Backbone as ProteinMPNN parsed JSONL, in Angstrom:
{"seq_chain_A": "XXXXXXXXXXXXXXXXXXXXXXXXXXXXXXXXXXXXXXXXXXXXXXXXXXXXXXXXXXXXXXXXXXXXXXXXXXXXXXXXXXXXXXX", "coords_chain_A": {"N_chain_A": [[71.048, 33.12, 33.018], [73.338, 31.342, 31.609], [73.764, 29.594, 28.086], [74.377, 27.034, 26.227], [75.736, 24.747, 24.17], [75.29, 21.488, 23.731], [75.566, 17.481, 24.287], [73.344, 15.518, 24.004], [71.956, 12.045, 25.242], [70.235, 9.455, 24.153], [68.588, 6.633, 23.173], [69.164, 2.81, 23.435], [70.365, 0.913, 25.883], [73.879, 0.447, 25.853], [73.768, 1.161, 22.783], [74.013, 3.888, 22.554], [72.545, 6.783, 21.119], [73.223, 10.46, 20.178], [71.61, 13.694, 20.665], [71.841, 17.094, 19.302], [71.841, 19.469, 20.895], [70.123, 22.551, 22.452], [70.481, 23.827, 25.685], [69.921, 25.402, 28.705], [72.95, 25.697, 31.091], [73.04, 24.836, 33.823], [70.519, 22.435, 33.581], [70.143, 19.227, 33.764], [71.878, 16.727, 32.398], [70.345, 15.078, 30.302], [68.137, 15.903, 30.448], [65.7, 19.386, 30.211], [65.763, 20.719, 27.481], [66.425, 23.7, 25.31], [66.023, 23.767, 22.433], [66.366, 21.051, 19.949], [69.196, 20.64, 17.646], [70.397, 19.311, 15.989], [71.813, 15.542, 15.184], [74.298, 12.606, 16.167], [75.418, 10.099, 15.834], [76.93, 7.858, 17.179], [77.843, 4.968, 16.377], [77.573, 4.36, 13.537], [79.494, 3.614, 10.851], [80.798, 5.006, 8.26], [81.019, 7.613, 11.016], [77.906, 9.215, 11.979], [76.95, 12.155, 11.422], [74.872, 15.344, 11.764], [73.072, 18.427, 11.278], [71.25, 21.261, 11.714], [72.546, 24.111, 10.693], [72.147, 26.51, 10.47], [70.4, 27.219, 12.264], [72.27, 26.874, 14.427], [74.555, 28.551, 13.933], [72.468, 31.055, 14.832], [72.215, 30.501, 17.512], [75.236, 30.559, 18.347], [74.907, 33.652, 17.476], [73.455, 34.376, 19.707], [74.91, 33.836, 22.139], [75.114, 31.278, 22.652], [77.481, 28.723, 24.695], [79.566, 26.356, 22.771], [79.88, 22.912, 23.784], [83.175, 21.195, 24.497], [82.894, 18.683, 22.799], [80.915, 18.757, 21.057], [81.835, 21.032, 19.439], [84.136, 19.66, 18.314], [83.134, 18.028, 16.879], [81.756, 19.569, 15.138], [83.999, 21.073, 13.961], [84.831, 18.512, 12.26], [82.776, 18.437, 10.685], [83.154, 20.749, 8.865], [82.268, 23.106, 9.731], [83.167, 25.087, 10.653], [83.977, 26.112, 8.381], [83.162, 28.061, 6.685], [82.651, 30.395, 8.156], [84.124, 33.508, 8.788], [85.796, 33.522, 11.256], [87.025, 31.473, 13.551], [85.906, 29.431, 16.327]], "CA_chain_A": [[70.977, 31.806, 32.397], [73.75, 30.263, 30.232], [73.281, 29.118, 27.727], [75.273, 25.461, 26.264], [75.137, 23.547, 22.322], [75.875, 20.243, 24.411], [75.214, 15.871, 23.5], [72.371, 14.333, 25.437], [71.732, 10.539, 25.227], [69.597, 8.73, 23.695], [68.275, 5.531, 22.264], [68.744, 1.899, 24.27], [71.235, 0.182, 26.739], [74.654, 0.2, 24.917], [72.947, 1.335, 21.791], [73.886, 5.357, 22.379], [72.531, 7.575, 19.725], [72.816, 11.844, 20.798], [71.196, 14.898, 20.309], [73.01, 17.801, 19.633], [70.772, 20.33, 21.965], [70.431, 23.967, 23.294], [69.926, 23.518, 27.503], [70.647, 25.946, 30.119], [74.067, 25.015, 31.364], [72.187, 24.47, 34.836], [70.07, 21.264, 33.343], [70.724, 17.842, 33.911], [72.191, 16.239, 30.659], [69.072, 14.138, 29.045], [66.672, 17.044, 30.848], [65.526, 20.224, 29.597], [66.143, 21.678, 26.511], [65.124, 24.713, 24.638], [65.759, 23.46, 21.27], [67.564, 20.1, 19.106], [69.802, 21.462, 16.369], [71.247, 18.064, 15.205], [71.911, 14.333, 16.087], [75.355, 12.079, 16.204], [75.244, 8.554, 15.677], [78.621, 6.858, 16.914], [77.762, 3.531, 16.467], [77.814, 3.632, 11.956], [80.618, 3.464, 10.475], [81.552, 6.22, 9.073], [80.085, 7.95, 12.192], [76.632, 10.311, 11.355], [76.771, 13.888, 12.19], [73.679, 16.163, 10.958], [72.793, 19.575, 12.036], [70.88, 22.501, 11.289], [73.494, 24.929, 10.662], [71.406, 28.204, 10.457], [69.8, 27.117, 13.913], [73.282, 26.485, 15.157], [74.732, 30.37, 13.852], [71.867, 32.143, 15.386], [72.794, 30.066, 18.746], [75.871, 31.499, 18.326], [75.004, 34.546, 17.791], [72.811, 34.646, 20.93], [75.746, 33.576, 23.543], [75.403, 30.142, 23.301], [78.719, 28.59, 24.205], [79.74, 25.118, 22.446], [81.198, 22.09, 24.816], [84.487, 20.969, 23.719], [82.335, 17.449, 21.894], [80.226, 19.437, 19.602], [82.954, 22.278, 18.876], [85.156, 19.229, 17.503], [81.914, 17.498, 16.026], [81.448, 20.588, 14.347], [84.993, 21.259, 12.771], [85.489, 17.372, 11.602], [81.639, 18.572, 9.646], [83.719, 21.54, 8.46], [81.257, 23.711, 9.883], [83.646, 26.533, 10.439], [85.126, 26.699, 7.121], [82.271, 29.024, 5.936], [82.589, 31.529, 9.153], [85.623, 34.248, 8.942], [86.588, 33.376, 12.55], [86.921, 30.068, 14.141], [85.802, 29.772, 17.453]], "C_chain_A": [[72.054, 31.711, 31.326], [73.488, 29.446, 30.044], [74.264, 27.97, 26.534], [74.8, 24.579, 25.128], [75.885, 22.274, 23.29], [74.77, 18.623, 23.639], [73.908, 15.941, 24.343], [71.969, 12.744, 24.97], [70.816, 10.313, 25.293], [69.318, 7.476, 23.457], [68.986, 4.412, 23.765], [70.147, 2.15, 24.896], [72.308, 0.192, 24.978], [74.601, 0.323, 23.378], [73.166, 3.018, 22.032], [73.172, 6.113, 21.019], [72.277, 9.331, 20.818], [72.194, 12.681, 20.106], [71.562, 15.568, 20.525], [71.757, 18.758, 20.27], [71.413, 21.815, 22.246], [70.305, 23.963, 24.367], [70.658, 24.759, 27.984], [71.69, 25.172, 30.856], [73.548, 24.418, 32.718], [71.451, 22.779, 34.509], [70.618, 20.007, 33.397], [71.177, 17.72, 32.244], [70.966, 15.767, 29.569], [67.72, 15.124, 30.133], [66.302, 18.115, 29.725], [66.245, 21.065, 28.729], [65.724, 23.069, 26.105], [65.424, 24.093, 22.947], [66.922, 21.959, 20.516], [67.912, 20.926, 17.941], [70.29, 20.81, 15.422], [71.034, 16.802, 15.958], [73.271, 14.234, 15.813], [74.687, 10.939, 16.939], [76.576, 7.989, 15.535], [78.936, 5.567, 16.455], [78.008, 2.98, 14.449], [78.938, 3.999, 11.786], [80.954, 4.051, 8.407], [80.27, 6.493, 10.108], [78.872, 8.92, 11.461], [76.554, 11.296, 11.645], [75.638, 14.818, 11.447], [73.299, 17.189, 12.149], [72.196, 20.855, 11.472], [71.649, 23.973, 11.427], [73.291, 26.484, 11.159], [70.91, 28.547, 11.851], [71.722, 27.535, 14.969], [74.061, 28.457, 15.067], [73.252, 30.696, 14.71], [71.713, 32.074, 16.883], [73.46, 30.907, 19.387], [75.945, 32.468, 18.826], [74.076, 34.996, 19.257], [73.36, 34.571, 21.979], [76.045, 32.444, 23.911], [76.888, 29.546, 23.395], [78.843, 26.669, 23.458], [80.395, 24.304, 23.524], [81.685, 21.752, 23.814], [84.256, 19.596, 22.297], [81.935, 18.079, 20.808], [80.943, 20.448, 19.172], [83.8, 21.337, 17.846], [84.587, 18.059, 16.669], [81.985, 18.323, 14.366], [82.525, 20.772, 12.972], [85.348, 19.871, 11.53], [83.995, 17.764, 10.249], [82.342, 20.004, 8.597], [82.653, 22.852, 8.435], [81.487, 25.371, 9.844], [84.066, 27.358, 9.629], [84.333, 28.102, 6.463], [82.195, 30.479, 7.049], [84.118, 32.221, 8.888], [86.557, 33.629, 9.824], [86.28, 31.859, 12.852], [86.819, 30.187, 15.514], [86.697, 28.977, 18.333]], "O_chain_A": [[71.73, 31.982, 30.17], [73.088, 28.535, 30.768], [75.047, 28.708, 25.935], [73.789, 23.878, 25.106], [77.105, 22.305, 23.449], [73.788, 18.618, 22.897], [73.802, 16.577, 25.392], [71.574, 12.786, 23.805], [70.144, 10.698, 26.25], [70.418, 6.952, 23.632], [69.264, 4.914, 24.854], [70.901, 3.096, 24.666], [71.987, 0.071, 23.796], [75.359, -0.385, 22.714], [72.189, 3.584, 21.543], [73.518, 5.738, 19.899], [71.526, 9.456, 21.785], [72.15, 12.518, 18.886], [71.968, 15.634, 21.685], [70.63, 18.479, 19.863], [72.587, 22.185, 22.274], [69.166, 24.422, 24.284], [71.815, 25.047, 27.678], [71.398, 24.044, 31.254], [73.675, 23.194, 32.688], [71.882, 21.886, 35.239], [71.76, 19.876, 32.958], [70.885, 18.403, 31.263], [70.8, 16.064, 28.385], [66.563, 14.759, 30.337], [66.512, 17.88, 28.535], [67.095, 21.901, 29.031], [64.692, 23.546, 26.575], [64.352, 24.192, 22.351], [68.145, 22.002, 20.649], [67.162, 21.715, 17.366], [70.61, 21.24, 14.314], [70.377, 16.721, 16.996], [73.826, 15.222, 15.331], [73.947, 10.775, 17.909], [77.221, 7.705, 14.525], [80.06, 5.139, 16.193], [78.387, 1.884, 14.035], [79.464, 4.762, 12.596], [81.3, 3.252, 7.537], [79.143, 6.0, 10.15], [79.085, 9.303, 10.311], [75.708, 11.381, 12.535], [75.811, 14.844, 10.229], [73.223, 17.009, 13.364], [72.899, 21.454, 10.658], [71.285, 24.823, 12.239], [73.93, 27.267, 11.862], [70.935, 29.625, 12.446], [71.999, 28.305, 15.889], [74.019, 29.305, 15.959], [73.462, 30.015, 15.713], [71.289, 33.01, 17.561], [73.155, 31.665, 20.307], [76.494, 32.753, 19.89], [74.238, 36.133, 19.7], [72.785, 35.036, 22.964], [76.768, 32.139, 24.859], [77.615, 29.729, 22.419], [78.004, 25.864, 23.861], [81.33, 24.784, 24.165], [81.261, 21.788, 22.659], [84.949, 19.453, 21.29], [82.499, 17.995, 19.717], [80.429, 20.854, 18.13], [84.184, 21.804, 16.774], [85.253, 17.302, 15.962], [82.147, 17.982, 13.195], [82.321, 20.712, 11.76], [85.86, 19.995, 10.418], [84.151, 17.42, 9.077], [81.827, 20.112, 7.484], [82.299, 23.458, 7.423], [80.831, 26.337, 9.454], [84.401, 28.541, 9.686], [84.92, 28.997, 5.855], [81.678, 31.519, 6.642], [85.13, 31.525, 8.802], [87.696, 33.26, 9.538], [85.341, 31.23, 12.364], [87.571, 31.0, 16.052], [86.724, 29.195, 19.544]]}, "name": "protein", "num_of_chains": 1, "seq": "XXXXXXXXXXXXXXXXXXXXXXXXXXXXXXXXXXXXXXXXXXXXXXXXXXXXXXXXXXXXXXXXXXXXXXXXXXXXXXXXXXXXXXX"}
């Protein structure tokens, strides 16, 4: 099983709001998770990014890999600045 910090979709018609999620890379997109770690809200202005950071390191460290959305979610939150390495 890999394992994938990926969006999934939310909220109405034309109205997106995501959840940043843990899923088996296998899962449909808005299917099974094992855990939310954050949201992203494109629609305010500035945009909304929130995330449980500590959840998100121990992800990490477990194998999860980031998709390329929440990797560049992540850096605009300056998420990496506090890690040695940048992934």
């Amino acid at each position: 099983m890999s394992v994938k910090i990926r969006l999934a979709r939310f909220g109405a018609k034309k109205r997106p709001i995501y959840r940043i999620v843990v899923a088996d890379s296998e899962s449909p997109r808005d299917g099974k998770f094992l855990e939310t770690v954050g949201t992203y809200n494109p629609l305010l202005d500035p945009v909304e990014v929130s995330f449980k950071g500590e959840r998100v390191n121990y992800w990490i460290d477990q194998g999860a890999i980031l998709t390329d959305t929440v990797k560049n979610l992540l850096k605009k939150e300056d998420f990496f600045a506090t890690k040695e390495t940048e992934l």
